[in-house]
Short mmCIF file of C-alpha atoms in Angstrom, two decimals:
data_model
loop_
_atom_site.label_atom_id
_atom_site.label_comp_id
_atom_site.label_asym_id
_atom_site.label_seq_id
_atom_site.Cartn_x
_atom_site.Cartn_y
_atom_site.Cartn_z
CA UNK A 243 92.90 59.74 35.83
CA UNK A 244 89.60 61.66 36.87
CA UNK A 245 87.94 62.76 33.56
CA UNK A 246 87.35 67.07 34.13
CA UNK A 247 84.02 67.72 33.95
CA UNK A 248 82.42 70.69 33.32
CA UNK A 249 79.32 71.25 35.49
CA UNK A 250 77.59 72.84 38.80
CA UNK A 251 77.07 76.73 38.85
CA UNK A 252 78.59 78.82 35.95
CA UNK A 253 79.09 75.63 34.39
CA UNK A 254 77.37 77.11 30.98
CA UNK A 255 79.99 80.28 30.84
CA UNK A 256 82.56 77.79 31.41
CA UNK A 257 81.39 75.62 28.20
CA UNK A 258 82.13 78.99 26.34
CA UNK A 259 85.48 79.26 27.89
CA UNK A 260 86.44 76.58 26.53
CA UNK A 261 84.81 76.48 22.97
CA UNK A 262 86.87 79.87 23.03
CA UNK A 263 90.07 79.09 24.16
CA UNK A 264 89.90 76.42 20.70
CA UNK A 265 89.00 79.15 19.17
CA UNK A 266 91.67 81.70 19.55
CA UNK A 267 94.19 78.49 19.77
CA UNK A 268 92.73 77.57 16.21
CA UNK A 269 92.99 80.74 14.81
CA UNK A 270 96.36 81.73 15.69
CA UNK A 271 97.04 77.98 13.75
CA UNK A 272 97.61 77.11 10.20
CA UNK A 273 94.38 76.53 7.55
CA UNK A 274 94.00 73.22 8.56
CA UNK A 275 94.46 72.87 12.08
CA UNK A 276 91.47 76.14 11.84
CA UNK A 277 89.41 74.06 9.52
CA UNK A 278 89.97 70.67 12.36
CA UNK A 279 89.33 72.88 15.05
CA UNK A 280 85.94 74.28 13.73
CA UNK A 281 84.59 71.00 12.81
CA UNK A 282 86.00 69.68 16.77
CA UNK A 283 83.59 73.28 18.11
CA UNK A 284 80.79 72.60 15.67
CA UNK A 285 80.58 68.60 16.86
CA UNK A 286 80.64 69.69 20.31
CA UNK A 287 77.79 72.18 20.12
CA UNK A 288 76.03 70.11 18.25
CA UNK A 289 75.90 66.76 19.90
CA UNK A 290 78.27 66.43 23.07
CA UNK A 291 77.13 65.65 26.37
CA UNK A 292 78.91 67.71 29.36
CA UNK A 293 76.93 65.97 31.93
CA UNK A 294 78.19 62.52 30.68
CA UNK A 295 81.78 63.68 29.26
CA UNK A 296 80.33 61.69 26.27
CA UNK A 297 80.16 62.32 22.47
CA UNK A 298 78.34 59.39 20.54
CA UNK A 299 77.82 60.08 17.17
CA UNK A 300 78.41 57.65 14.02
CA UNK A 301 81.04 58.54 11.45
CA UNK A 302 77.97 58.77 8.80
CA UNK A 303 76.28 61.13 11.09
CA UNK A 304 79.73 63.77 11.36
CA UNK A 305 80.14 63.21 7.99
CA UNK A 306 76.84 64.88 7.04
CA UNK A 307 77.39 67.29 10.17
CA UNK A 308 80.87 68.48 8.29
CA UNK A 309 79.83 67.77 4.57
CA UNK A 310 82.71 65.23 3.81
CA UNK A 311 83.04 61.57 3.22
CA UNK A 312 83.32 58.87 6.45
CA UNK A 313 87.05 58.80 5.06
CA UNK A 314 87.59 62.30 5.87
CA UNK A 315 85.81 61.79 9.21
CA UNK A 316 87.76 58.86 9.90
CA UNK A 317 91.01 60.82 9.45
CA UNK A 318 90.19 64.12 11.37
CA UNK A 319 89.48 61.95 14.19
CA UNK A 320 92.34 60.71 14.38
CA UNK A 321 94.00 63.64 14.17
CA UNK A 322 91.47 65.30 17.27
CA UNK A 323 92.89 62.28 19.04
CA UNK A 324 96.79 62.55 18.13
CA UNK A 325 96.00 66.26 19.44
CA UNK A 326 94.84 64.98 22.71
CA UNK A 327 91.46 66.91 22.66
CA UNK A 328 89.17 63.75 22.04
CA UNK A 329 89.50 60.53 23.65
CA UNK A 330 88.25 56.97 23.22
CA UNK A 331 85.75 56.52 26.20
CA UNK A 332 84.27 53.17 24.71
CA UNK A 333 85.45 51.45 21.52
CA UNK A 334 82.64 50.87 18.84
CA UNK A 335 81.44 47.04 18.93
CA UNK A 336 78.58 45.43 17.71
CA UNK A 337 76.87 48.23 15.48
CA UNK A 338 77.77 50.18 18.23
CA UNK A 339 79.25 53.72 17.45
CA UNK A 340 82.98 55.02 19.31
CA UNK A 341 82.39 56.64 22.59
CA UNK A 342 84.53 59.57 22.88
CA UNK A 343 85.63 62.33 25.71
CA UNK A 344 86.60 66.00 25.09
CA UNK A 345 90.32 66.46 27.01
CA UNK A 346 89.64 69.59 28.73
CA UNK A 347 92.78 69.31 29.68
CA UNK A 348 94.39 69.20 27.05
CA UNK A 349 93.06 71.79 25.43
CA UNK A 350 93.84 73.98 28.20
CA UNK A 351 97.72 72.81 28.10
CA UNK A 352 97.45 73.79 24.27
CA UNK A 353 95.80 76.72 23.99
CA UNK A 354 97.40 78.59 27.30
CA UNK A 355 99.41 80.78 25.33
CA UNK A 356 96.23 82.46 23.66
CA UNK A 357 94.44 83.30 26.50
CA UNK A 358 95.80 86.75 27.19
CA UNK A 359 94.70 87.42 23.50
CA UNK A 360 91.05 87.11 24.73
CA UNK A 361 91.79 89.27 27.60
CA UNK A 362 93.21 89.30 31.41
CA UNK A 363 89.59 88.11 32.49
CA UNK A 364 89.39 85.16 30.43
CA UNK A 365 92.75 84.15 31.27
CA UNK A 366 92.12 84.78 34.85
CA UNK A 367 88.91 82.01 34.57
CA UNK A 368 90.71 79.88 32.42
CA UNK A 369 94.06 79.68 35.07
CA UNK A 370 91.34 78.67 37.97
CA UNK A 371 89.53 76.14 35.34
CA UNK A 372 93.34 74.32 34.90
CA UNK A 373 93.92 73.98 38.83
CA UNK A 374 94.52 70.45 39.36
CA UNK A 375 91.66 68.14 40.57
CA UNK A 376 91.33 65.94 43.68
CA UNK A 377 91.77 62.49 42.66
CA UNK A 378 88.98 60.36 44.39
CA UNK A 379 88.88 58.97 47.88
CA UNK A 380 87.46 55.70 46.18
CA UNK A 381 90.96 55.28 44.02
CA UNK A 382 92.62 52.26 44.31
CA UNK A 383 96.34 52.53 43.75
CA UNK A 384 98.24 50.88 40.72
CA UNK A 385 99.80 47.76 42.81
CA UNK A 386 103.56 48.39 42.44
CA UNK A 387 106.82 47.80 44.33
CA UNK A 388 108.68 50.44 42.45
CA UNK A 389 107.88 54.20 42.62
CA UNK A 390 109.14 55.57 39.75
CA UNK A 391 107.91 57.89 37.56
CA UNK A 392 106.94 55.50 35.41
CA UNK A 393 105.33 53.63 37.48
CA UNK A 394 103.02 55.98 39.04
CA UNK A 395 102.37 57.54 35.35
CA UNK A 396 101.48 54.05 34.24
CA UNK A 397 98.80 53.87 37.63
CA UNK A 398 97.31 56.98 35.89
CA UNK A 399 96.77 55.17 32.21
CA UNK A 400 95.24 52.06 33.21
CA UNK A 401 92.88 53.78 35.63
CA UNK A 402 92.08 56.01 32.46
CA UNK A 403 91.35 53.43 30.21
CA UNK A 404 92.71 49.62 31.31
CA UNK A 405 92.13 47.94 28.04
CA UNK A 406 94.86 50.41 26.24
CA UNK A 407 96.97 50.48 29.02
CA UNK A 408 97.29 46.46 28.78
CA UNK A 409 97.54 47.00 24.59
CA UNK A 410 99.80 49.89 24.62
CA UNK A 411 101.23 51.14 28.00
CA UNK A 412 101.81 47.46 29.60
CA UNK A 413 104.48 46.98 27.54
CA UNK A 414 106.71 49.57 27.78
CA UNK A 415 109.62 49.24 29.87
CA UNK A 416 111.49 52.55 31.20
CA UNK A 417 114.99 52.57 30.67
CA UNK A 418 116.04 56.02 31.67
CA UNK A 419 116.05 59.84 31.58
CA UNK A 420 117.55 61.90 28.95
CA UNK A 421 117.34 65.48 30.36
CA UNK A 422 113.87 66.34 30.05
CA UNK A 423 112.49 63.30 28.66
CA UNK A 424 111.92 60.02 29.58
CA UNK A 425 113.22 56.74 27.76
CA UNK A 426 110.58 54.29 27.19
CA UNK A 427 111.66 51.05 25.61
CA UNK A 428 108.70 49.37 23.11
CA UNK A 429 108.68 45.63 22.07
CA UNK A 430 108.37 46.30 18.15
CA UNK A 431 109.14 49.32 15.72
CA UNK A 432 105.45 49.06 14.88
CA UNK A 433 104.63 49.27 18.57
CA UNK A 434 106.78 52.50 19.22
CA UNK A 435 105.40 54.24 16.03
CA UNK A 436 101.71 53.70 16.84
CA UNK A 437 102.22 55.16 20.64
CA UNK A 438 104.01 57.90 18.88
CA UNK A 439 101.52 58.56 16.72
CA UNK A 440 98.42 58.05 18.25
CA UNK A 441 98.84 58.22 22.14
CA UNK A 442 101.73 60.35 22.64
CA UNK A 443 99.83 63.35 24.04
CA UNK A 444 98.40 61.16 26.37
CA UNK A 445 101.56 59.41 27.58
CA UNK A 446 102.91 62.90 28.19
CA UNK A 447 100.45 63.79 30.13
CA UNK A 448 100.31 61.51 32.59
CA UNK A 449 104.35 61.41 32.88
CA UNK A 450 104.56 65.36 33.20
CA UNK A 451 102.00 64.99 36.16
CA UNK A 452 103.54 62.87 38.06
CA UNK A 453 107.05 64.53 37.08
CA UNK A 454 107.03 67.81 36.18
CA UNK A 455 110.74 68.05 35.18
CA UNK A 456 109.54 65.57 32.47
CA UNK A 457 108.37 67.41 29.20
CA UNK A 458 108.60 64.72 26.92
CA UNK A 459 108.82 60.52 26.15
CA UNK A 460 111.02 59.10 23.49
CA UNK A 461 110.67 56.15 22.83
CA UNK A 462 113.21 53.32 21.51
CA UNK A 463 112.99 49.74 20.04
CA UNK A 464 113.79 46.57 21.83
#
């Protein structure tokens, strides 16, 4: 899946866009998903790269950004990721700090209801912003006899990231459709509840565009 980048002329009213549409998503929200949100915008304007889709800054360094303890940072991270607005680009390794990329979108998916609260303008820009994107001539297909849904969502996650594909995506094994949503089976309890919690947005994502009957993924235990 092509990471959307934000760049090229108008690029820098476009930034705003979307530091706006958290915004009004945020503050139509309860107290703490406003209180997530604002330290999500003030990281961003403070230290993220659009050029790079890149955001490398050490937990000790947000925590001083947001005045709270690394344990604080550590779990408002995670819950920016169980959101779907920040993903891991690079895991930390070797003193090295987590790489991560701003969703764009996701955040458009989440906050599309707000937009007419900015105005008919905004959600005008922000419509054009969600168009699709051309997937590369340079892609290589997922190697696959089957074309299921599955299958083709599962060419998106690996190209996305291939080390959590083979962790978490690999093995899940699609055993049917339940109206809107689609029946993964998981290998382990604890397998199924970390997806769930961590990934789902993700995993959603990638099923819905390849399927757009398909609004949602349950998943059940071998």
């Amino acid at each position: 899946m092509q990471a959307r980048r934000i760049t090229g002329a108008g690029a820098g009213a476009l930034k705003y866009d979307v530091l706006t549409a958290l915004g009004t998503f945020a503050l139509a929200a309860d107290r703490s998903t406003q209180r997530r949100v604002l330290r999500l915008i003030t990281l961003i304007t403070a230290r993220y790269n659009w050029q790079a889709n890149d955001l490398s800054c050490g937990r000790r360094e947000i925590a001083r950004l947001w005045s709270v303890d690394e344990r604080t940072v550590k779990r408002e991270i995670g819950a920016l990721k169980a959101l779907g607005f920040l993903v891991v680009k690079r895991p930390g390794a070797r003193g090295r700090v987590t790489s991560y990329m701003l969703d764009i979108d996701a955040v458009l998916a989440t906050s599309r209801m707000d937009w007419e609260r900015v105005g008919p303008d905004f959600a005008e820009r922000m419509t054009a912003l969600s168009a699709p994107q051309a997937e590369p001539e340079t892609v290589v297909p997922f190697p696959t006899t089957e074309r299921s849904e599955w299958s083709r969502a599962r060419a998106i996650l690996k190209q996305a990231d291939a080390a959590r594909y083979e962790a978490w995506f690999k093995p899940l094994v699609r055993e049917g459709i339940d109206g809107a949503a689609l029946i993964l089976r998981a290998p382990s309890t604890f397998h199924a509840d970390y997806v769930t919690t961590h990934l789902i947005g993700e995993l959603i994502r990638s099923v819905a565009g390849v399927e757009r009957r398909l609004t949602s993924v349950r998943l059940v235990v071998a």
